[in-house]
Amino acid sequence: MLTRRTCLSRLAGGLASLPALAAPGGRIKITGFEIHKVSLRWRDMLFLEVKTDAGLTGLGEGTLEGRSDAVETELRWLEDSYLGRDPSGIEEHWNRSYYLLSRWRNGPPAMTALSAIDIALWDIEGKRLNLPVYRLLEGPLRPRLRAYYTHWHASLEGAKRTPEHFAEWAKQTRARGWTAVKWSLPMDGTEKERIAQAVRETEAVRGAIGDAMDLAFEASETFTVRSAIEMAEALAPYKPLWIEEPTLRESARGLGDVAARSPVPIATGEGLFTRYEFQELLDRKGASIIQPDVLHAGGITEIRKVANLAETYGVEVAPHQCSGPIAHVASVNAMSVCRNFLAQEWESADDDLYLELTDGKYPVQKGGTIALPEGPGLGISVNFTEFKKRCPYKRAYLPAHLPG
């Protein structure tokens, strides 16, 4: 029988397990930002720790390949507007930072800095309440999320980029449990040569594993409307899951022209910011799958709004993600409550390192899916000292034709 005494006893026990709150009135205050930068393979990465006077630290990430120094400058500019404030009330923080501090509020470095702070604030709130972020979001709708192996071709560049190597790698990948992969289309040669090579690679993969894995293609904005349609028609017999960014991401009209005539679904969105830019894409019918990045679209707060907007258009969400461990777990936490979620991009080549740096808490693929982290907040911690020791930061410039 549930008595009044039992209820009070359980309540007291639950409160005792929560982190202590500092500052008068049960409020805590932000005391500063700590920024860490590393370089891993082809990317430079930036991580943020938001410190508080209660001993709680929120983890955020502001990776913007080739622009880490610019993001750091934006974070330092924003820092003063957060000092002394309670980290809770995340929507108010987002509103103030985006709408009220300056009318010059958009662009990659500014939005990436805002996203990093937003992610860190969600992490603090989860730790303060001893709940995972996905519980704060009233989820999850699903305990595991489908993931796809991105930059799958990376180990096959140069002399290894042959149909035979693609076929063998596909067999190995499927044996590891993956059910979807994405690779970048060939960059060398004329458009016709590139398309012909892509067909040979895809034919080899389908011949090796049949329909056991979904295949997606990264086109890196390197085709015209005309040639993108030609490319889609050539690949259509192999049933691709999507073709990503066949033309310039800035042109919703051009993507809409491709999507209207392509027999393969078109995906895009990693370079768009906030629901306003996605609305133009959706109105133009430029994609049937959008790919917002939690690090650039506006953090956990905004990526959910982008996904909800897309749902009203019947469009699915497959979030872009190829950055650090914080970004990956922030994205799956946010997507856990989105009905139109399709698949999460996953940089599997870094799984072993991320597992080590997070004391084994980083989620890894099993059966083609990723389990949500179980701990409070984002569910992981990161050993930044070891990360910086093993992957020292070097200023990077990411050419447009490299993975991104």
XYZ file of C-alpha atoms in Angstrom:
404
model
C 0.000 0.000 0.000
C 1.333 3.457 -0.962
C 1.078 5.543 2.222
C 1.900 9.183 2.872
C 4.986 8.104 4.805
C 6.171 5.937 1.888
C 5.731 8.810 -0.557
C 7.679 11.217 1.639
C 10.412 8.648 2.147
C 10.818 8.117 -1.603
C 10.796 11.839 -2.269
C 13.508 12.413 0.326
C 15.615 9.655 -1.149
C 15.287 11.090 -4.636
C 16.227 14.570 -3.529
C 19.257 13.259 -1.697
C 20.592 11.794 -4.928
C 20.486 15.111 -6.802
C 23.583 17.346 -7.085
C 23.825 20.051 -4.458
C 22.616 23.454 -5.598
C 24.793 26.458 -4.897
C 23.873 30.129 -4.585
C 20.978 31.634 -2.600
C 17.458 30.533 -3.450
C 18.544 27.177 -4.866
C 19.962 28.772 -8.027
C 23.326 28.065 -9.591
C 25.414 30.425 -11.660
C 27.569 30.076 -14.733
C 31.151 31.018 -13.878
C 32.939 30.654 -17.209
C 33.696 28.809 -20.420
C 36.624 26.461 -20.965
C 37.498 25.658 -24.574
C 39.462 22.680 -25.903
C 40.688 22.192 -29.481
C 42.065 19.064 -31.149
C 42.735 17.786 -34.670
C 41.640 14.291 -35.664
C 42.276 12.962 -39.146
C 40.914 15.582 -41.577
C 39.030 17.663 -38.970
C 39.886 20.207 -36.358
C 37.458 20.043 -33.436
C 36.367 22.399 -30.688
C 34.774 21.419 -27.368
C 33.209 23.597 -24.700
C 32.854 23.178 -20.955
C 30.365 25.535 -19.290
C 31.373 25.800 -15.628
C 29.072 26.594 -12.694
C 29.508 27.496 -9.022
C 27.734 24.240 -8.055
C 30.488 22.069 -9.464
C 28.326 21.019 -12.403
C 29.945 21.254 -15.832
C 28.070 21.118 -19.110
C 29.693 19.635 -22.197
C 29.169 21.213 -25.594
C 30.821 20.972 -28.980
C 31.512 23.656 -31.560
C 33.331 21.767 -34.295
C 33.319 23.657 -37.594
C 36.008 22.118 -39.754
C 38.577 24.715 -40.779
C 36.913 27.446 -38.693
C 37.649 26.472 -35.069
C 39.395 29.756 -34.315
C 36.385 31.715 -35.578
C 34.039 29.690 -33.363
C 36.302 30.283 -30.365
C 36.107 34.028 -30.973
C 32.301 33.833 -31.104
C 32.199 31.851 -27.854
C 34.356 34.422 -26.064
C 32.084 37.182 -27.354
C 29.037 35.349 -25.986
C 30.638 34.342 -22.685
C 30.099 37.639 -20.866
C 26.350 37.460 -21.540
C 26.189 34.112 -19.676
C 28.369 34.832 -16.647
C 26.388 34.944 -13.414
C 23.228 33.559 -14.993
C 21.454 30.367 -14.011
C 21.970 27.798 -16.800
C 18.346 26.649 -16.628
C 15.684 28.243 -18.818
C 17.439 27.101 -21.987
C 14.811 28.514 -24.343
C 15.290 31.965 -22.814
C 19.072 31.695 -23.238
C 18.617 30.736 -26.905
C 16.160 33.574 -27.502
C 18.471 36.140 -25.896
C 21.586 34.961 -27.716
C 19.995 34.694 -31.150
C 17.495 37.548 -31.249
C 18.559 40.144 -28.672
C 22.353 40.428 -28.467
C 22.879 41.491 -32.063
C 20.996 41.745 -35.325
C 24.071 40.165 -36.985
C 23.147 36.764 -35.680
C 23.524 34.180 -38.431
C 26.346 32.392 -40.242
C 28.442 29.290 -39.528
C 30.719 30.490 -36.673
C 27.947 32.349 -34.834
C 25.437 29.513 -35.077
C 28.036 26.880 -34.177
C 28.994 28.820 -31.041
C 25.341 29.200 -30.025
C 24.784 25.479 -30.667
C 27.764 24.524 -28.477
C 26.396 26.550 -25.558
C 22.894 25.186 -26.032
C 24.141 21.578 -25.915
C 26.161 22.309 -22.760
C 23.149 23.871 -21.030
C 21.043 20.779 -21.735
C 23.836 18.663 -20.278
C 23.891 20.772 -17.097
C 20.125 20.609 -16.694
C 20.155 16.845 -17.045
C 22.932 16.514 -14.485
C 21.163 18.896 -12.103
C 17.957 16.823 -12.264
C 19.777 13.495 -12.562
C 18.005 12.698 -15.836
C 19.165 11.967 -19.394
C 18.529 14.757 -21.871
C 16.088 12.585 -23.785
C 13.964 12.349 -20.619
C 13.959 16.136 -20.325
C 12.655 16.154 -23.893
C 9.805 13.816 -22.811
C 11.224 10.863 -24.711
C 12.320 8.566 -25.972
C 9.978 7.450 -28.715
C 12.460 4.652 -29.391
C 15.294 3.240 -27.199
C 17.610 2.649 -30.161
C 18.110 4.727 -33.294
C 19.148 3.528 -36.716
C 22.607 4.702 -37.768
C 24.528 4.602 -41.025
C 28.284 4.292 -41.534
C 29.442 7.565 -43.052
C 32.586 8.214 -45.121
C 32.492 4.484 -45.698
C 34.815 4.815 -48.688
C 37.614 6.516 -46.724
C 39.742 3.368 -46.423
C 39.381 2.665 -50.141
C 40.941 5.779 -51.623
C 43.780 5.736 -54.122
C 44.732 2.345 -55.549
C 42.170 0.610 -53.320
C 39.234 2.449 -54.885
C 38.222 -0.408 -57.164
C 34.926 -2.292 -57.541
C 36.613 -5.402 -56.147
C 37.686 -3.638 -52.964
C 34.222 -2.085 -52.624
C 32.630 -5.525 -52.830
C 34.901 -7.027 -50.184
C 34.524 -4.039 -47.847
C 30.743 -4.285 -48.184
C 30.802 -7.907 -47.040
C 32.969 -7.028 -44.035
C 30.771 -4.068 -43.116
C 27.570 -6.075 -43.258
C 29.183 -8.780 -41.116
C 29.819 -6.117 -38.461
C 26.095 -5.425 -38.239
C 25.715 -2.287 -40.327
C 22.531 -1.994 -42.380
C 23.295 1.315 -44.159
C 26.398 3.086 -45.469
C 27.190 6.303 -47.307
C 30.140 7.084 -49.515
C 31.303 10.059 -51.561
C 30.959 9.783 -55.316
C 34.215 9.857 -57.323
C 35.673 13.338 -57.716
C 38.151 12.823 -60.542
C 37.324 12.939 -64.235
C 34.511 14.370 -66.283
C 30.926 14.151 -65.104
C 30.282 11.154 -67.356
C 33.418 9.406 -66.098
C 32.477 10.068 -62.485
C 28.971 8.718 -63.013
C 30.286 5.623 -64.782
C 32.716 4.894 -61.950
C 29.971 5.384 -59.354
C 27.791 2.879 -61.203
C 30.623 0.323 -61.278
C 31.232 0.719 -57.534
C 27.539 0.461 -56.693
C 27.034 -2.530 -58.961
C 29.919 -4.309 -57.208
C 28.434 -3.644 -53.759
C 24.976 -4.827 -54.767
C 26.523 -7.903 -56.360
C 28.350 -8.720 -53.114
C 25.563 -8.195 -50.571
C 22.361 -7.770 -52.538
C 19.859 -5.562 -50.712
C 21.272 -6.351 -47.245
C 22.392 -2.740 -46.756
C 20.900 0.589 -47.771
C 23.277 2.718 -49.835
C 23.456 6.522 -49.809
C 25.686 8.790 -51.868
C 27.424 12.069 -51.068
C 27.687 14.260 -54.172
C 29.368 17.218 -52.395
C 27.570 19.912 -54.436
C 29.615 18.995 -57.526
C 26.921 18.542 -60.182
C 24.697 20.893 -62.145
C 20.953 20.435 -62.247
C 21.273 18.678 -65.607
C 24.114 16.329 -64.631
C 22.623 15.633 -61.192
C 19.477 14.285 -62.838
C 21.614 12.203 -65.210
C 23.562 10.817 -62.253
C 20.384 9.983 -60.316
C 18.923 8.155 -63.305
C 22.114 6.104 -63.670
C 22.123 5.059 -59.988
C 18.379 4.535 -59.596
C 18.389 0.820 -60.582
C 20.480 0.104 -57.472
C 17.818 1.533 -55.137
C 19.812 4.220 -53.278
C 18.417 5.472 -49.990
C 19.282 9.006 -51.105
C 21.681 11.231 -53.023
C 23.092 14.006 -50.854
C 23.660 17.588 -51.990
C 23.940 17.001 -55.740
C 23.916 20.775 -56.371
C 24.741 23.867 -54.322
C 23.103 23.772 -50.898
C 22.407 27.521 -51.029
C 20.050 27.077 -53.973
C 16.732 25.690 -52.767
C 15.369 26.372 -56.257
C 18.092 24.283 -57.919
C 17.629 21.420 -55.465
C 13.897 21.598 -56.066
C 14.472 21.278 -59.819
C 16.618 18.186 -59.253
C 14.211 16.632 -56.751
C 11.260 17.087 -59.101
C 12.929 14.957 -61.805
C 15.172 12.627 -59.807
C 14.088 8.984 -59.408
C 16.181 8.894 -56.202
C 15.303 10.848 -53.012
C 17.371 14.012 -52.504
C 18.881 14.868 -49.116
C 20.488 18.102 -47.907
C 20.674 20.465 -44.939
C 24.010 20.185 -43.159
C 24.885 23.734 -44.194
C 21.563 25.334 -43.250
C 20.887 27.243 -40.037
C 17.659 27.473 -38.033
C 14.145 26.587 -39.134
C 13.943 29.726 -41.304
C 16.453 28.441 -43.851
C 14.932 24.973 -43.760
C 11.497 26.420 -44.419
C 12.656 27.832 -47.760
C 14.111 24.439 -48.713
C 10.887 22.688 -47.737
C 8.693 25.197 -49.538
C 10.762 24.646 -52.703
C 10.451 20.861 -52.254
C 14.228 20.672 -52.471
C 14.588 17.496 -50.404
C 12.528 14.591 -49.135
C 15.163 14.003 -46.440
C 16.721 16.880 -44.478
C 20.061 16.681 -42.676
C 20.362 19.357 -39.987
C 23.483 19.265 -37.835
C 23.007 19.776 -34.095
C 26.312 21.700 -34.085
C 25.208 24.260 -36.660
C 21.421 24.383 -36.897
C 21.075 25.792 -33.363
C 21.789 23.002 -30.899
C 19.324 20.596 -29.337
C 16.759 23.370 -28.867
C 16.562 24.292 -32.551
C 17.166 20.958 -34.283
C 13.965 19.632 -32.711
C 12.039 22.578 -34.135
C 13.577 21.960 -37.555
C 12.544 18.290 -37.380
C 9.034 19.189 -36.255
C 8.717 21.677 -39.115
C 9.836 19.019 -41.613
C 7.249 16.596 -40.251
C 4.464 18.926 -41.363
C 5.801 18.599 -44.937
C 6.041 14.799 -44.767
C 9.842 15.052 -44.880
C 12.152 12.720 -42.944
C 15.215 13.673 -40.907
C 18.636 12.039 -41.157
C 20.872 14.380 -39.127
C 24.330 15.199 -40.399
C 27.114 14.220 -38.021
C 30.809 13.474 -38.491
C 32.354 15.428 -35.611
C 33.254 14.589 -32.014
C 31.708 12.373 -29.346
C 29.631 15.151 -27.775
C 28.027 16.018 -31.101
C 27.063 12.419 -31.791
C 25.343 11.879 -28.441
C 23.674 15.307 -28.544
C 22.167 14.440 -31.908
C 20.746 11.065 -30.869
C 19.307 12.574 -27.677
C 17.481 15.188 -29.765
C 16.330 12.710 -32.413
C 14.928 10.319 -29.807
C 11.729 12.393 -29.697
C 11.261 13.049 -33.437
C 8.599 10.992 -35.212
C 10.073 11.614 -38.672
C 13.585 10.421 -37.774
C 15.100 8.185 -40.463
C 18.762 7.496 -39.621
C 21.677 9.089 -37.771
C 24.973 9.680 -39.562
C 27.769 7.981 -37.627
C 31.553 8.434 -37.986
C 32.327 4.813 -37.123
C 36.045 5.091 -37.876
C 36.461 7.016 -34.605
C 34.407 4.708 -32.374
C 37.369 3.032 -30.664
C 39.004 6.352 -29.789
C 35.754 7.862 -28.531
C 35.048 4.787 -26.417
C 38.440 5.149 -24.769
C 38.124 8.893 -24.184
C 34.652 8.536 -22.623
C 35.526 5.666 -20.285
C 33.462 3.236 -22.312
C 30.249 5.311 -22.226
C 30.203 6.299 -25.900
C 27.472 4.365 -27.744
C 28.520 2.133 -30.630
C 26.590 0.408 -33.391
C 24.970 -2.949 -32.826
C 22.645 -4.480 -35.377
C 22.648 -1.227 -37.328
C 21.362 0.844 -34.395
C 22.702 3.020 -31.589
C 21.483 2.827 -27.992
C 20.763 6.057 -26.138
C 23.307 6.841 -23.382
C 21.893 6.021 -19.959
C 23.631 8.541 -17.692
C 22.363 11.997 -16.674
C 22.679 14.843 -19.127
C 24.220 13.786 -22.409
C 25.341 10.571 -20.745
C 29.101 10.829 -21.327
C 32.210 12.531 -19.996
C 35.292 13.249 -22.095
C 38.956 13.090 -21.096
C 40.050 16.311 -22.793
C 43.579 16.113 -21.407
C 44.183 12.796 -23.133
C 42.324 13.920 -26.257
C 44.585 16.961 -26.667
C 47.686 14.899 -25.942
C 46.879 12.339 -28.608
C 45.356 14.700 -31.168
C 47.153 18.060 -30.859
C 45.405 20.974 -32.493
C 46.579 22.309 -35.832
C 44.818 25.087 -37.666
C 43.120 23.478 -40.655
C 41.656 24.550 -43.955
C 39.082 22.109 -45.298
C 38.918 22.179 -49.097
C 35.399 21.947 -50.427
C 35.990 18.575 -52.092
C 36.957 16.768 -48.873
C 34.452 15.007 -46.567
C 32.227 17.291 -44.542
